[in-house]
Amino acid sequence: MKFDFDSVRDRKNTFAIKYDLAEKRNKPLDAISLWVADMDFPTAPCIQRALEERAKHGIFGYSRPDSRYYQAVKNWFKSRHDFEIQDEWIINTPGVVFAIASAIRAFTKEGDGVLIQKPVYYPFANVITLNKRRVVNNSLVFKNDHYEIDFDDFEKKIIEENVRLFIFCSPHNPGGRVWKKEELEKVSEICLRHNVLVLSDEIHSDITFGENHHTVYAKLSSQAAQNSIICTSPSKTFNLAGLQFSNIIIQNEKIRNELQTEIDRTGYDEPSLMGIAASTAAYAEGQEWFDEAKKYIWDNVLFTEKYLSQHCPKIRVVKPEGSYLVWLDFHQFTELSDHEISDRILHKAKVWLDYGKMFGSEGEKFHRINVATPRSILEEALQRICSVF
Ligand SMILES: Cc1ncc(COP(=O)(O)O)c(C=O)c1O
């Protein structure tokens, strides 16, 4: 490998929430931290160089993306996803969750129902309720070792709850599903039939494994393109979450303008300068680094599976089709309660994972582990977990 993903870097005292929030959140200070979704690898050298150059320049005034950014982002989406974008379709926000919250306010009213599919990335439910909307849940069904959509319930919930907005996690966090085109088509058919706007959160879409191919929701049909907001960001792909920059892609001009007006209402204007510099370098020059990072992550998924099957086969791995987040199933510990399982992981094994029930009650007896970390850290975490079960 050209790039080094094995070396361990100490992230303590770097403002990293994964490490520096332990005390505040009452977590053991010596816990191995594999919860929040960022990587323990330094980003691509080409991105570090771009940031160093900007830092050396020394002037950090108001900034906006220019043609270099637009060209880079368009090339990336064309080559990775066969998705052709026009400059004016892109809105930049400090993050995907910011865009989701803005869309909730722009396209629904207080008290309206917003559809999500639990277990799902918990900020979806948080921003719905914080904006005084109702969470309408179409629970995913766990069968054949993976999650599937219950389409009858999906349509029923839309009708019964008069849903106008669906927040779709595609690929899915925490289940690791990369939805098949046929599944997306069914979603689209139902949403178009009932006039439901689709916000497709595709932040994990670059990280897919093997035969699993991500379909950009807006590529399904011209109707789907006109009825969707596609949320993307280089933050997961290149480990840039702290730089606060995302690309929200909207083809429908009316929807785009309405979302932009809502964003303007928040007072947010120019994006972060370092976010622009890093994203431009990432999309223009980061391919090789990313391909190696993805390979390392996939090897970590396989390592996790093998390690657990050898040392503690009752912990089942829900094999991800995409993302570096792996859903671990502890249901075979029938004698232990959900609380006892999580207590053992955090306080006895001293490994800080994301607790399954945070993603919804469907997440009971699951925990989510982030495998975007050097293998030695992953191995120690798995060793510690196995030793307490
Ligand atoms: C599905 C999903 N959406 C959004 C985010 C966060 O996006 P941002 O930091 O751009 O708000 C995450 C981070 O883990 C995520 O998994």
mmCIF file of C-alpha atoms and ligand atoms in Angstrom:
data_model
loop_
_atom_site.group_PDB
_atom_site.id
_atom_site.type_symbol
_atom_site.label_atom_id
_atom_site.label_comp_id
_atom_site.label_asym_id
_atom_site.label_seq_id
_atom_site.Cartn_x
_atom_site.Cartn_y
_atom_site.Cartn_z
ATOM 1 C CA MET A 1 0.000 0.000 0.000
ATOM 2 C CA LYS A 2 1.210 3.480 -0.832
ATOM 3 C CA PHE A 3 -0.539 5.073 2.141
ATOM 4 C CA ASP A 4 -0.137 4.117 5.775
ATOM 5 C CA PHE A 5 -3.308 3.196 7.642
ATOM 6 C CA ASP A 6 -1.617 1.047 10.294
ATOM 7 C CA SER A 7 0.162 3.731 12.318
ATOM 8 C CA VAL A 8 -1.630 4.841 15.441
ATOM 9 C CA ARG A 9 -1.922 8.586 16.012
ATOM 10 C CA ASP A 10 -2.838 9.917 19.407
ATOM 11 C CA ARG A 11 -5.984 12.001 18.918
ATOM 12 C CA LYS A 12 -6.304 13.085 22.553
ATOM 13 C CA ASN A 13 -6.284 16.858 23.071
ATOM 14 C CA THR A 14 -6.975 17.534 19.410
ATOM 15 C CA PHE A 15 -10.581 18.719 20.063
ATOM 16 C CA ALA A 16 -11.777 15.315 18.759
ATOM 17 C CA ILE A 17 -15.185 14.463 20.219
ATOM 18 C CA LYS A 18 -14.401 10.764 19.853
ATOM 19 C CA TYR A 19 -11.693 11.118 22.508
ATOM 20 C CA ASP A 20 -12.016 14.413 24.309
ATOM 21 C CA LEU A 21 -15.691 14.087 25.287
ATOM 22 C CA ALA A 22 -15.230 10.930 27.366
ATOM 23 C CA GLU A 23 -15.096 12.711 30.719
ATOM 24 C CA LYS A 24 -18.012 15.005 29.959
ATOM 25 C CA ARG A 25 -20.133 12.050 28.879
ATOM 26 C CA ASN A 26 -19.158 9.904 31.848
ATOM 27 C CA LYS A 27 -17.334 7.312 29.773
ATOM 28 C CA PRO A 28 -14.244 5.531 31.119
ATOM 29 C CA LEU A 29 -11.199 7.618 30.229
ATOM 30 C CA ASP A 30 -9.264 4.524 29.189
ATOM 31 C CA ALA A 31 -11.991 3.229 26.843
ATOM 32 C CA ILE A 32 -11.119 2.509 23.229
ATOM 33 C CA SER A 33 -13.368 4.867 21.347
ATOM 34 C CA LEU A 34 -15.056 3.468 18.229
ATOM 35 C CA TRP A 35 -18.406 5.245 18.271
ATOM 36 C CA VAL A 36 -18.693 8.478 16.248
ATOM 37 C CA ALA A 37 -18.330 8.178 12.464
ATOM 38 C CA ASP A 38 -14.948 9.651 11.699
ATOM 39 C CA MET A 39 -11.733 7.845 10.800
ATOM 40 C CA ASP A 40 -8.616 7.449 12.936
ATOM 41 C CA PHE A 41 -6.497 7.875 9.778
ATOM 42 C CA PRO A 42 -4.941 11.149 8.642
ATOM 43 C CA THR A 43 -6.623 12.339 5.478
ATOM 44 C CA ALA A 44 -5.010 12.130 2.025
ATOM 45 C CA PRO A 45 -1.598 13.867 1.703
ATOM 46 C CA CYS A 46 -2.927 15.920 -1.248
ATOM 47 C CA ILE A 47 -5.578 17.387 1.076
ATOM 48 C CA GLN A 48 -3.069 18.064 3.838
ATOM 49 C CA ARG A 49 -0.869 19.894 1.320
ATOM 50 C CA ALA A 50 -3.777 22.026 0.107
ATOM 51 C CA LEU A 51 -4.606 22.974 3.690
ATOM 52 C CA GLU A 52 -0.982 23.740 4.527
ATOM 53 C CA GLU A 53 -0.754 26.048 1.526
ATOM 54 C CA ARG A 54 -3.868 27.924 2.564
ATOM 55 C CA ALA A 55 -2.634 28.111 6.168
ATOM 56 C CA LYS A 56 0.721 29.513 5.002
ATOM 57 C CA HIS A 57 -1.058 32.167 2.974
ATOM 58 C CA GLY A 58 -2.277 33.508 6.289
ATOM 59 C CA ILE A 59 -5.375 35.398 5.180
ATOM 60 C CA PHE A 60 -8.614 33.660 6.092
ATOM 61 C CA GLY A 61 -11.273 36.024 4.815
ATOM 62 C CA TYR A 62 -14.788 35.289 3.528
ATOM 63 C CA SER A 63 -14.562 32.713 0.775
ATOM 64 C CA ARG A 64 -16.668 30.904 -1.794
ATOM 65 C CA PRO A 65 -16.045 27.884 -4.007
ATOM 66 C CA ASP A 66 -14.819 28.705 -7.512
ATOM 67 C CA SER A 67 -14.619 26.823 -10.804
ATOM 68 C CA ARG A 68 -11.863 24.547 -9.453
ATOM 69 C CA TYR A 69 -14.249 23.210 -6.821
ATOM 70 C CA TYR A 70 -17.163 22.842 -9.246
ATOM 71 C CA GLN A 71 -15.027 21.017 -11.786
ATOM 72 C CA ALA A 72 -13.596 18.678 -9.168
ATOM 73 C CA VAL A 73 -16.947 17.805 -7.624
ATOM 74 C CA LYS A 74 -18.547 17.264 -11.024
ATOM 75 C CA ASN A 75 -15.719 14.978 -12.157
ATOM 76 C CA TRP A 76 -15.941 12.988 -8.946
ATOM 77 C CA PHE A 77 -19.675 12.342 -9.217
ATOM 78 C CA LYS A 78 -19.403 11.581 -12.912
ATOM 79 C CA SER A 79 -16.568 9.104 -12.507
ATOM 80 C CA ARG A 80 -17.734 7.493 -9.258
ATOM 81 C CA HIS A 81 -21.494 7.486 -9.726
ATOM 82 C CA ASP A 82 -22.080 8.304 -13.383
ATOM 83 C CA PHE A 83 -24.043 11.286 -12.096
ATOM 84 C CA GLU A 84 -23.799 14.503 -14.101
ATOM 85 C CA ILE A 85 -24.227 17.650 -12.079
ATOM 86 C CA GLN A 86 -24.556 21.278 -13.073
ATOM 87 C CA ASP A 87 -22.839 23.941 -10.971
ATOM 88 C CA GLU A 88 -26.052 25.713 -10.069
ATOM 89 C CA TRP A 89 -27.626 22.552 -8.629
ATOM 90 C CA ILE A 90 -25.198 22.599 -5.690
ATOM 91 C CA ILE A 91 -25.823 24.327 -2.393
ATOM 92 C CA ASN A 92 -23.040 24.225 0.187
ATOM 93 C CA THR A 93 -23.928 23.843 3.833
ATOM 94 C CA PRO A 94 -21.772 23.284 6.911
ATOM 95 C CA GLY A 95 -23.065 19.742 7.119
ATOM 96 C CA VAL A 96 -25.656 17.273 5.983
ATOM 97 C CA VAL A 97 -27.581 17.428 9.253
ATOM 98 C CA PHE A 98 -27.778 21.216 8.861
ATOM 99 C CA ALA A 99 -29.293 20.682 5.397
ATOM 100 C CA ILE A 100 -31.752 18.110 6.759
ATOM 101 C CA ALA A 101 -32.905 20.454 9.520
ATOM 102 C CA SER A 102 -33.283 23.272 6.978
ATOM 103 C CA ALA A 103 -35.296 21.025 4.653
ATOM 104 C CA ILE A 104 -37.592 20.001 7.488
ATOM 105 C CA ARG A 105 -38.373 23.668 8.157
ATOM 106 C CA ALA A 106 -38.647 24.567 4.481
ATOM 107 C CA PHE A 107 -40.943 21.751 3.381
ATOM 108 C CA THR A 108 -43.078 20.901 6.418
ATOM 109 C CA LYS A 109 -45.017 22.770 9.086
ATOM 110 C CA GLU A 110 -44.956 22.377 12.848
ATOM 111 C CA GLY A 111 -46.831 19.226 13.806
ATOM 112 C CA ASP A 112 -46.362 17.550 10.419
ATOM 113 C CA GLY A 113 -45.102 14.006 10.223
ATOM 114 C CA VAL A 114 -41.665 13.330 8.704
ATOM 115 C CA LEU A 115 -40.914 9.752 7.676
ATOM 116 C CA ILE A 116 -37.735 7.896 8.647
ATOM 117 C CA GLN A 117 -36.759 4.227 8.837
ATOM 118 C CA LYS A 118 -35.437 3.096 12.195
ATOM 119 C CA PRO A 119 -32.996 1.914 13.271
ATOM 120 C CA VAL A 120 -31.393 4.934 11.677
ATOM 121 C CA TYR A 121 -28.739 7.600 12.277
ATOM 122 C CA TYR A 122 -30.197 9.238 15.403
ATOM 123 C CA PRO A 123 -29.840 12.928 14.451
ATOM 124 C CA PHE A 124 -32.685 12.369 11.943
ATOM 125 C CA ALA A 125 -35.191 11.903 14.764
ATOM 126 C CA ASN A 126 -33.537 14.620 16.855
ATOM 127 C CA VAL A 127 -33.828 17.324 14.205
ATOM 128 C CA ILE A 128 -37.420 16.339 13.449
ATOM 129 C CA THR A 129 -38.507 16.672 17.078
ATOM 130 C CA LEU A 130 -36.343 19.721 17.808
ATOM 131 C CA ASN A 131 -38.135 21.438 14.916
ATOM 132 C CA LYS A 132 -41.486 20.458 16.451
ATOM 133 C CA ARG A 133 -42.397 17.945 13.743
ATOM 134 C CA ARG A 134 -43.471 14.370 14.402
ATOM 135 C CA VAL A 135 -41.336 11.304 13.713
ATOM 136 C CA VAL A 136 -43.243 8.820 11.568
ATOM 137 C CA ASN A 137 -41.393 5.526 11.582
ATOM 138 C CA ASN A 138 -41.383 2.841 8.923
ATOM 139 C CA SER A 139 -39.270 0.280 10.828
ATOM 140 C CA LEU A 140 -36.826 -1.651 8.717
ATOM 141 C CA VAL A 141 -37.252 -5.407 8.877
ATOM 142 C CA PHE A 142 -34.250 -7.500 9.860
ATOM 143 C CA LYS A 143 -34.346 -10.718 7.891
ATOM 144 C CA ASN A 144 -31.896 -12.867 5.921
ATOM 145 C CA ASP A 145 -29.102 -11.226 7.973
ATOM 146 C CA HIS A 146 -29.820 -7.778 6.627
ATOM 147 C CA TYR A 147 -32.390 -4.984 6.680
ATOM 148 C CA GLU A 148 -35.235 -4.721 4.205
ATOM 149 C CA ILE A 149 -37.927 -2.133 3.640
ATOM 150 C CA ASP A 150 -41.522 -3.033 4.474
ATOM 151 C CA PHE A 151 -43.091 -1.249 1.494
ATOM 152 C CA ASP A 152 -46.699 -1.884 2.549
ATOM 153 C CA ASP A 153 -46.045 -0.210 5.875
ATOM 154 C CA PHE A 154 -44.064 2.544 4.111
ATOM 155 C CA GLU A 155 -47.066 3.497 1.984
ATOM 156 C CA LYS A 156 -49.541 3.014 4.822
ATOM 157 C CA LYS A 157 -47.587 5.390 7.090
ATOM 158 C CA ILE A 158 -47.413 8.001 4.333
ATOM 159 C CA ILE A 159 -51.169 7.895 3.837
ATOM 160 C CA GLU A 160 -52.213 7.618 7.470
ATOM 161 C CA GLU A 161 -49.852 10.319 8.721
ATOM 162 C CA ASN A 162 -50.175 12.600 5.717
ATOM 163 C CA VAL A 163 -46.393 12.593 5.257
ATOM 164 C CA ARG A 164 -44.832 15.241 2.939
ATOM 165 C CA LEU A 165 -41.129 14.562 3.538
ATOM 166 C CA PHE A 166 -39.137 11.328 3.708
ATOM 167 C CA ILE A 167 -35.566 11.353 5.023
ATOM 168 C CA PHE A 168 -33.897 8.389 3.405
ATOM 169 C CA CYS A 169 -30.556 7.024 4.596
ATOM 170 C CA SER A 170 -28.940 5.667 1.435
ATOM 171 C CA PRO A 171 -26.609 3.823 2.025
ATOM 172 C CA HIS A 172 -28.065 2.987 5.373
ATOM 173 C CA ASN A 173 -26.421 3.771 8.698
ATOM 174 C CA PRO A 174 -26.274 1.690 10.915
ATOM 175 C CA GLY A 175 -27.460 -1.317 8.890
ATOM 176 C CA GLY A 176 -24.840 -0.965 6.152
ATOM 177 C CA ARG A 177 -27.326 -1.607 3.349
ATOM 178 C CA VAL A 178 -26.565 -0.205 -0.094
ATOM 179 C CA TRP A 179 -30.108 -0.159 -1.428
ATOM 180 C CA LYS A 180 -30.638 -1.943 -4.712
ATOM 181 C CA LYS A 181 -31.971 0.003 -7.667
ATOM 182 C CA GLU A 182 -35.233 -1.981 -7.515
ATOM 183 C CA GLU A 183 -35.713 -0.996 -3.876
ATOM 184 C CA LEU A 184 -35.089 2.661 -4.709
ATOM 185 C CA GLU A 185 -37.548 2.432 -7.573
ATOM 186 C CA LYS A 186 -40.262 1.173 -5.246
ATOM 187 C CA VAL A 187 -39.524 4.024 -2.830
ATOM 188 C CA SER A 188 -39.704 6.500 -5.669
ATOM 189 C CA GLU A 189 -42.917 5.083 -7.095
ATOM 190 C CA ILE A 190 -44.670 5.364 -3.723
ATOM 191 C CA CYS A 191 -43.290 8.834 -2.957
ATOM 192 C CA LEU A 192 -44.308 10.184 -6.356
ATOM 193 C CA ARG A 193 -47.771 8.662 -6.018
ATOM 194 C CA HIS A 194 -48.320 10.466 -2.726
ATOM 195 C CA ASN A 195 -46.407 13.642 -3.450
ATOM 196 C CA VAL A 196 -43.742 13.024 -0.805
ATOM 197 C CA LEU A 197 -40.456 14.892 -1.217
ATOM 198 C CA VAL A 198 -37.405 12.639 -0.789
ATOM 199 C CA LEU A 199 -34.302 13.853 0.985
ATOM 200 C CA SER A 200 -31.729 11.197 0.193
ATOM 201 C CA ASP A 201 -28.801 11.326 2.607
ATOM 202 C CA GLU A 202 -25.996 9.809 0.532
ATOM 203 C CA ILE A 203 -23.092 10.796 2.754
ATOM 204 C CA HIS A 204 -21.783 7.189 2.815
ATOM 205 C CA SER A 205 -22.283 6.571 -0.902
ATOM 206 C CA ASP A 206 -18.617 6.471 -1.916
ATOM 207 C CA ILE A 207 -17.865 3.708 0.568
ATOM 208 C CA THR A 208 -19.430 0.607 -0.988
ATOM 209 C CA PHE A 209 -17.940 -2.863 -1.148
ATOM 210 C CA GLY A 210 -17.636 -5.489 -3.861
ATOM 211 C CA GLU A 211 -20.662 -5.892 -6.082
ATOM 212 C CA ASN A 212 -22.755 -3.469 -4.080
ATOM 213 C CA HIS A 213 -23.349 -0.503 -6.277
ATOM 214 C CA HIS A 214 -24.814 2.756 -5.001
ATOM 215 C CA THR A 215 -27.454 4.373 -7.174
ATOM 216 C CA VAL A 216 -27.826 8.119 -6.755
ATOM 217 C CA TYR A 217 -31.540 8.590 -6.049
ATOM 218 C CA ALA A 218 -31.809 11.420 -8.577
ATOM 219 C CA LYS A 219 -30.589 9.063 -11.304
ATOM 220 C CA LEU A 220 -33.656 6.828 -11.086
ATOM 221 C CA SER A 221 -35.811 8.937 -13.405
ATOM 222 C CA SER A 222 -36.444 12.543 -14.296
ATOM 223 C CA GLN A 223 -39.420 12.537 -11.911
ATOM 224 C CA ALA A 224 -37.235 11.270 -9.060
ATOM 225 C CA ALA A 225 -34.632 13.906 -9.970
ATOM 226 C CA GLN A 226 -37.260 16.635 -9.762
ATOM 227 C CA ASN A 227 -38.571 15.316 -6.453
ATOM 228 C CA SER A 228 -35.385 14.928 -4.440
ATOM 229 C CA ILE A 229 -32.649 16.578 -2.422
ATOM 230 C CA ILE A 230 -29.378 14.649 -2.578
ATOM 231 C CA CYS A 231 -27.118 15.220 0.416
ATOM 232 C CA THR A 232 -23.448 14.452 -0.076
ATOM 233 C CA SER A 233 -20.194 15.467 1.525
ATOM 234 C CA PRO A 234 -16.497 14.652 1.315
ATOM 235 C CA SER A 235 -16.517 14.339 5.110
ATOM 236 C CA LYS A 236 -16.969 10.562 5.381
ATOM 237 C CA THR A 237 -15.028 9.695 2.220
ATOM 238 C CA PHE A 238 -11.964 11.758 3.146
ATOM 239 C CA ASN A 239 -12.345 12.156 6.909
ATOM 240 C CA LEU A 240 -13.029 15.894 6.846
ATOM 241 C CA ALA A 241 -16.015 16.197 9.210
ATOM 242 C CA GLY A 242 -14.349 18.900 11.288
ATOM 243 C CA LEU A 243 -14.013 21.159 8.242
ATOM 244 C CA GLN A 244 -17.786 21.537 7.966
ATOM 245 C CA PHE A 245 -18.543 21.437 4.281
ATOM 246 C CA SER A 246 -21.128 19.508 2.273
ATOM 247 C CA ASN A 247 -22.623 19.483 -1.223
ATOM 248 C CA ILE A 248 -26.403 19.414 -1.387
ATOM 249 C CA ILE A 249 -27.530 18.673 -4.939
ATOM 250 C CA ILE A 250 -30.998 19.759 -6.058
ATOM 251 C CA GLN A 251 -32.159 19.756 -9.669
ATOM 252 C CA ASN A 252 -35.603 21.220 -9.102
ATOM 253 C CA GLU A 253 -35.154 24.981 -9.111
ATOM 254 C CA LYS A 254 -38.194 25.716 -6.968
ATOM 255 C CA ILE A 255 -37.142 23.240 -4.280
ATOM 256 C CA ARG A 256 -33.587 24.579 -4.435
ATOM 257 C CA ASN A 257 -34.690 28.169 -4.016
ATOM 258 C CA GLU A 258 -36.976 27.291 -1.141
ATOM 259 C CA LEU A 259 -34.218 25.429 0.647
ATOM 260 C CA GLN A 260 -31.769 28.274 -0.016
ATOM 261 C CA THR A 261 -34.234 30.772 1.475
ATOM 262 C CA GLU A 262 -34.541 28.662 4.602
ATOM 263 C CA ILE A 263 -30.743 28.441 4.853
ATOM 264 C CA ASP A 264 -30.527 32.225 4.422
ATOM 265 C CA ARG A 265 -32.956 32.580 7.326
ATOM 266 C CA THR A 266 -30.413 30.918 9.609
ATOM 267 C CA GLY A 267 -27.866 33.622 8.750
ATOM 268 C CA TYR A 268 -25.438 31.095 7.271
ATOM 269 C CA ASP A 269 -23.710 32.558 4.223
ATOM 270 C CA GLU A 270 -20.187 31.700 3.060
ATOM 271 C CA PRO A 271 -18.863 28.206 3.687
ATOM 272 C CA SER A 272 -15.702 27.454 5.619
ATOM 273 C CA LEU A 273 -12.568 28.398 3.669
ATOM 274 C CA MET A 274 -10.667 25.317 4.812
ATOM 275 C CA GLY A 275 -13.673 23.212 3.883
ATOM 276 C CA ILE A 276 -13.587 24.571 0.341
ATOM 277 C CA ALA A 277 -9.820 24.087 0.005
ATOM 278 C CA ALA A 278 -9.913 20.540 1.359
ATOM 279 C CA SER A 279 -12.952 19.468 -0.677
ATOM 280 C CA THR A 280 -11.477 20.807 -3.906
ATOM 281 C CA ALA A 281 -8.226 18.903 -3.361
ATOM 282 C CA ALA A 282 -10.113 15.792 -2.233
ATOM 283 C CA TYR A 283 -12.374 15.527 -5.251
ATOM 284 C CA ALA A 284 -9.633 16.526 -7.688
ATOM 285 C CA GLU A 285 -6.725 14.463 -6.397
ATOM 286 C CA GLY A 286 -7.914 12.136 -3.646
ATOM 287 C CA GLN A 287 -8.978 9.089 -5.691
ATOM 288 C CA GLU A 288 -5.946 6.941 -5.038
ATOM 289 C CA TRP A 289 -5.906 7.583 -1.300
ATOM 290 C CA PHE A 290 -9.605 6.889 -1.026
ATOM 291 C CA ASP A 291 -9.402 3.610 -2.930
ATOM 292 C CA GLU A 292 -6.717 2.394 -0.564
ATOM 293 C CA ALA A 293 -8.593 3.610 2.502
ATOM 294 C CA LYS A 294 -11.678 1.742 1.320
ATOM 295 C CA LYS A 295 -9.676 -1.427 0.802
ATOM 296 C CA TYR A 296 -8.201 -1.141 4.304
ATOM 297 C CA ILE A 297 -11.661 -0.614 5.751
ATOM 298 C CA TRP A 298 -13.026 -3.635 3.918
ATOM 299 C CA ASP A 299 -10.159 -5.732 5.259
ATOM 300 C CA ASN A 300 -11.091 -4.481 8.727
ATOM 301 C CA VAL A 301 -14.679 -5.624 8.167
ATOM 302 C CA LEU A 302 -13.392 -9.087 7.209
ATOM 303 C CA PHE A 303 -11.003 -9.048 10.164
ATOM 304 C CA THR A 304 -13.868 -8.224 12.539
ATOM 305 C CA GLU A 305 -15.979 -11.013 11.137
ATOM 306 C CA LYS A 306 -13.200 -13.568 11.370
ATOM 307 C CA TYR A 307 -12.047 -12.489 14.809
ATOM 308 C CA LEU A 308 -15.525 -12.697 16.289
ATOM 309 C CA SER A 309 -16.359 -15.992 14.614
ATOM 310 C CA GLN A 310 -13.184 -17.486 16.130
ATOM 311 C CA HIS A 311 -13.300 -15.935 19.576
ATOM 312 C CA CYS A 312 -16.924 -15.180 20.321
ATOM 313 C CA PRO A 313 -19.253 -16.547 17.630
ATOM 314 C CA LYS A 314 -22.357 -15.509 19.572
ATOM 315 C CA ILE A 315 -21.616 -11.930 18.544
ATOM 316 C CA ARG A 316 -22.896 -11.788 14.973
ATOM 317 C CA VAL A 317 -21.632 -9.310 12.389
ATOM 318 C CA VAL A 318 -24.236 -7.752 10.116
ATOM 319 C CA LYS A 319 -21.991 -7.596 7.096
ATOM 320 C CA PRO A 320 -22.057 -4.069 5.678
ATOM 321 C CA GLU A 321 -22.518 -3.539 1.954
ATOM 322 C CA GLY A 322 -21.208 -0.030 2.476
ATOM 323 C CA SER A 323 -19.879 2.449 5.092
ATOM 324 C CA TYR A 324 -17.251 1.850 7.741
ATOM 325 C CA LEU A 325 -19.864 1.276 10.427
ATOM 326 C CA VAL A 326 -20.529 -2.303 11.435
ATOM 327 C CA TRP A 327 -23.684 -3.370 13.263
ATOM 328 C CA LEU A 328 -22.984 -6.055 15.833
ATOM 329 C CA ASP A 329 -25.810 -8.337 16.904
ATOM 330 C CA PHE A 330 -25.804 -9.574 20.519
ATOM 331 C CA HIS A 331 -29.216 -11.308 20.425
ATOM 332 C CA GLN A 332 -27.725 -14.712 21.051
ATOM 333 C CA PHE A 333 -26.960 -13.628 24.626
ATOM 334 C CA THR A 334 -30.526 -14.436 25.636
ATOM 335 C CA GLU A 335 -29.592 -14.556 29.324
ATOM 336 C CA LEU A 336 -28.377 -10.937 29.288
ATOM 337 C CA SER A 337 -30.519 -7.811 29.097
ATOM 338 C CA ASP A 338 -29.768 -5.049 26.635
ATOM 339 C CA HIS A 339 -28.497 -2.936 29.531
ATOM 340 C CA GLU A 340 -26.218 -5.700 30.821
ATOM 341 C CA ILE A 341 -24.704 -6.117 27.360
ATOM 342 C CA SER A 342 -23.955 -2.430 26.944
ATOM 343 C CA ASP A 343 -22.651 -2.171 30.504
ATOM 344 C CA ARG A 344 -20.213 -5.021 29.866
ATOM 345 C CA ILE A 345 -18.951 -3.453 26.647
ATOM 346 C CA LEU A 346 -18.449 0.006 28.080
ATOM 347 C CA HIS A 347 -17.482 -0.593 31.699
ATOM 348 C CA LYS A 348 -15.895 -4.051 31.705
ATOM 349 C CA ALA A 349 -14.356 -4.287 28.231
ATOM 350 C CA LYS A 350 -13.832 -0.517 28.184
ATOM 351 C CA VAL A 351 -14.803 -0.062 24.578
ATOM 352 C CA TRP A 352 -17.000 2.904 23.693
ATOM 353 C CA LEU A 353 -19.367 1.915 20.875
ATOM 354 C CA ASP A 354 -22.621 3.452 19.733
ATOM 355 C CA TYR A 355 -25.449 1.876 21.715
ATOM 356 C CA GLY A 356 -28.010 0.260 19.387
ATOM 357 C CA LYS A 357 -31.124 1.693 21.025
ATOM 358 C CA MET A 358 -29.963 5.231 20.230
ATOM 359 C CA PHE A 359 -30.967 4.414 16.645
ATOM 360 C CA GLY A 360 -34.464 3.381 17.772
ATOM 361 C CA SER A 361 -35.935 0.546 19.837
ATOM 362 C CA GLU A 362 -35.229 -1.676 16.805
ATOM 363 C CA GLY A 363 -31.554 -1.378 17.793
ATOM 364 C CA GLU A 364 -32.019 -3.284 21.051
ATOM 365 C CA LYS A 365 -29.164 -5.734 21.636
ATOM 366 C CA PHE A 366 -27.142 -4.259 18.773
ATOM 367 C CA HIS A 367 -24.055 -2.080 19.003
ATOM 368 C CA ARG A 368 -22.365 -0.146 16.215
ATOM 369 C CA ILE A 369 -18.599 -0.316 15.835
ATOM 370 C CA ASN A 370 -16.587 2.038 13.625
ATOM 371 C CA VAL A 371 -13.851 0.046 11.865
ATOM 372 C CA ALA A 372 -12.089 3.011 10.221
ATOM 373 C CA THR A 373 -9.205 2.645 12.618
ATOM 374 C CA PRO A 374 -5.755 1.020 12.531
ATOM 375 C CA ARG A 375 -6.061 -2.760 12.721
ATOM 376 C CA SER A 376 -4.120 -2.947 15.990
ATOM 377 C CA ILE A 377 -6.730 -0.744 17.706
ATOM 378 C CA LEU A 378 -9.556 -2.773 16.217
ATOM 379 C CA GLU A 379 -7.953 -6.006 17.346
ATOM 380 C CA GLU A 380 -7.505 -4.766 20.890
ATOM 381 C CA ALA A 381 -11.107 -3.570 21.032
ATOM 382 C CA LEU A 382 -12.397 -6.922 19.771
ATOM 383 C CA GLN A 383 -10.142 -8.758 22.201
ATOM 384 C CA ARG A 384 -11.499 -6.705 25.098
ATOM 385 C CA ILE A 385 -15.107 -7.277 24.001
ATOM 386 C CA CYS A 386 -14.645 -11.026 23.576
ATOM 387 C CA SER A 387 -12.988 -11.286 26.994
ATOM 388 C CA VAL A 388 -16.174 -10.127 28.770
ATOM 389 C CA PHE A 389 -18.663 -12.317 26.913
HETATM 390 C C1 LIG B 1 -26.199 9.093 7.530
HETATM 391 C C2 LIG B 1 -25.437 10.264 8.048
HETATM 392 N N1 LIG B 1 -25.817 11.503 7.728
HETATM 393 C C3 LIG B 1 -25.156 12.587 8.168
HETATM 394 C C4 LIG B 1 -24.054 12.452 8.982
HETATM 395 C C5 LIG B 1 -23.361 13.669 9.501
HETATM 396 O O1 LIG B 1 -23.253 14.623 8.552
HETATM 397 P P1 LIG B 1 -22.697 16.080 8.841
HETATM 398 O O2 LIG B 1 -21.556 15.934 9.786
HETATM 399 O O3 LIG B 1 -22.312 16.570 7.499
HETATM 400 O O4 LIG B 1 -23.840 16.839 9.437
HETATM 401 C C6 LIG B 1 -23.618 11.175 9.353
HETATM 402 C C7 LIG B 1 -22.467 11.020 10.230
HETATM 403 O O5 LIG B 1 -22.221 10.011 10.800
HETATM 404 C C8 LIG B 1 -24.330 10.063 8.865
HETATM 405 O O6 LIG B 1 -23.955 8.814 9.181
#
